[in-house]
C-alpha positions as semicolon CSV with decimal commas, in nm:
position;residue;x (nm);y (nm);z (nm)
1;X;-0,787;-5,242;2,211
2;X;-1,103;-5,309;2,465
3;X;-0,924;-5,190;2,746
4;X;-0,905;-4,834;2,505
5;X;-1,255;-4,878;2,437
6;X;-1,368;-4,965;2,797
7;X;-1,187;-4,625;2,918
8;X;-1,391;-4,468;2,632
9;X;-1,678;-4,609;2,711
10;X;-1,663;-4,506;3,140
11;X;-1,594;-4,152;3,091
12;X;-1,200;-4,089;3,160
13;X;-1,177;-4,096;2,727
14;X;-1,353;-3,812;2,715
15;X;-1,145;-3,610;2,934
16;X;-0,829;-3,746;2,729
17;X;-0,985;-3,682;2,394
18;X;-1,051;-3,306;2,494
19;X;-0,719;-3,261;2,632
20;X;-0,591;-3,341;2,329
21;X;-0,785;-3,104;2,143
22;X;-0,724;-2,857;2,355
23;X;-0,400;-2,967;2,268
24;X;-0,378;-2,956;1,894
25;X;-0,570;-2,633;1,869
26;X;-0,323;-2,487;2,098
27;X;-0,010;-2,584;1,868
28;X;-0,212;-2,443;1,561
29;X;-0,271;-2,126;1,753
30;X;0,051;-2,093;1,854
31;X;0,195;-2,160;1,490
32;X;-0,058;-1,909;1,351
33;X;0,056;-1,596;1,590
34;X;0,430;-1,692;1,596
35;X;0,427;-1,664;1,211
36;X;0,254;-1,284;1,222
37;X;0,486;-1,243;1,492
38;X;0,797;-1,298;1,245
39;X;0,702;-1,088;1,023
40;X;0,711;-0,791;1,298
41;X;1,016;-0,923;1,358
42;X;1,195;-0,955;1,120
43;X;1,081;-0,688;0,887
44;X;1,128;-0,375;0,764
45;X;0,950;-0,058;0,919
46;X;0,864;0,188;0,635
47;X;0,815;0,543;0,747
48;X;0,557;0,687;0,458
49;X;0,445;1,059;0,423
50;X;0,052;1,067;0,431
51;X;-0,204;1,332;0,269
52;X;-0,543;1,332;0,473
53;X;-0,814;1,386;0,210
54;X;-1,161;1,520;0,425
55;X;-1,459;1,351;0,173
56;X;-1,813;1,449;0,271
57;X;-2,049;1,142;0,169
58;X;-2,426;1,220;0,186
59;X;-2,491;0,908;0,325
60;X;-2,131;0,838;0,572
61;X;-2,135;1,226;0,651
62;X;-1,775;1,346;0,745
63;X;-1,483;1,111;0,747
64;X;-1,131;1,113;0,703
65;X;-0,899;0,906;0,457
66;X;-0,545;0,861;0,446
67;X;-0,372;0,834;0,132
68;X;-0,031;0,788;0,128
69;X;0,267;0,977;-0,049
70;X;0,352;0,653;-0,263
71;X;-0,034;0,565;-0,347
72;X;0,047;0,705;-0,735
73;X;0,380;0,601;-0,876
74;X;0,561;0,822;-1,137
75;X;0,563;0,727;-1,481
76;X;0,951;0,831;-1,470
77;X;1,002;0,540;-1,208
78;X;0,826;0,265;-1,418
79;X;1,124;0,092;-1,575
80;X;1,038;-0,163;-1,887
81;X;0,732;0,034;-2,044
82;X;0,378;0,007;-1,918
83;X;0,213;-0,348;-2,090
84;X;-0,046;-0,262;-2,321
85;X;-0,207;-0,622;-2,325
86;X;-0,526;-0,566;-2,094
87;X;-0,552;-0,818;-1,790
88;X;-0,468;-0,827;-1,410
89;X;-0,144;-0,637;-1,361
90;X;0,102;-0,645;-1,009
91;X;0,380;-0,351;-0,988
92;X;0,623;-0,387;-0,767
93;X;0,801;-0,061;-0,635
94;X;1,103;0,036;-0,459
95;X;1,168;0,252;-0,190
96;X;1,442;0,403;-0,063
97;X;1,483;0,574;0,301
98;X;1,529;0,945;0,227
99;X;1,698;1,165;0,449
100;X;1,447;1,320;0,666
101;X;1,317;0,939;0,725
102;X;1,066;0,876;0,508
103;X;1,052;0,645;0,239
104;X;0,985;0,740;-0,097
105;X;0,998;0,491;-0,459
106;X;1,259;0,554;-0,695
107;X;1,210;0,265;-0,878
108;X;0,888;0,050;-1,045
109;X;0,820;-0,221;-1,270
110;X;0,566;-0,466;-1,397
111;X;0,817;-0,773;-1,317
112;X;0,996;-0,890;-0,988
113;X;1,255;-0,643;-0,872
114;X;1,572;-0,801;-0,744
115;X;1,676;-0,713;-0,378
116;X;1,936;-0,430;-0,335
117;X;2,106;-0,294;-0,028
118;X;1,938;-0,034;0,162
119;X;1,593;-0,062;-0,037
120;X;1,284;-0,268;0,031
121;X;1,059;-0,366;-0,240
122;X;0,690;-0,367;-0,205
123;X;0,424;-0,608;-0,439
124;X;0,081;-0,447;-0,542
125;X;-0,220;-0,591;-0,519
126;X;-0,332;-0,749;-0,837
127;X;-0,529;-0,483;-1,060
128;X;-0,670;-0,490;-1,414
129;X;-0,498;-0,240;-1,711
């Protein structure tokens, strides 16, 4: 234990406490960017049709915004009701690939959808009815 603290003390600790560090925070990088990295990976890609809407705004002037085909689900596609009880709300929609290549949903609902071949199912972000 003094011979730890003597190397502490002269100045080669230092070096070996930083390299260790450097170390750790390279692991936790590393873990950070390989788990985005699986995601790309292993994923999905979604092909969705987009509708540019031109807003002026008197204080942003001219700017575009991209809202995409599935931004408003059908009412026809909502299976199991809309819930009247007010609160935070998730839908989760399916999509299916059409066959020009886009994906469009032709299914919704206010509870988990189970997985079926060929379809991906997207969550919402939490919003209140």
């Amino acid at each position: 234990m003094s011979a730890l603290i003597a190397r502490l003390q002269s100045g080669k600790g230092y070096l070996i406490s930083a390299i260790i560090v450097a170390g750790l925070q390279t692991v936790i990088l590393g873990t950070i960017i390989q788990s985005r990295a699986a995601i790309l990976s292993n994923g999905t890609e979604v092909l969705l049709k987009t509708a540019p809407v031109d807003p002026r705004d008197f204080l942003r002037g001219d700017y575009v915004v991209l809202n995409y085909d599935i931004s408003s689900v059908p009412v026809q596609t909502i299976a199991g009701g809309i819930p009247v009880k007010p609160g935070e709300l998730t839908l989760w929609v399916r999509l299916k690939k059409q066959e020009d290549g886009f994906w469009t949903v032709i299914e919704s609902a206010f509870q988990s959808l189970p997985p079926q071949p060929e379809t991906v199912v997207l969550r919402s972000l939490p919003f209140y009815n």
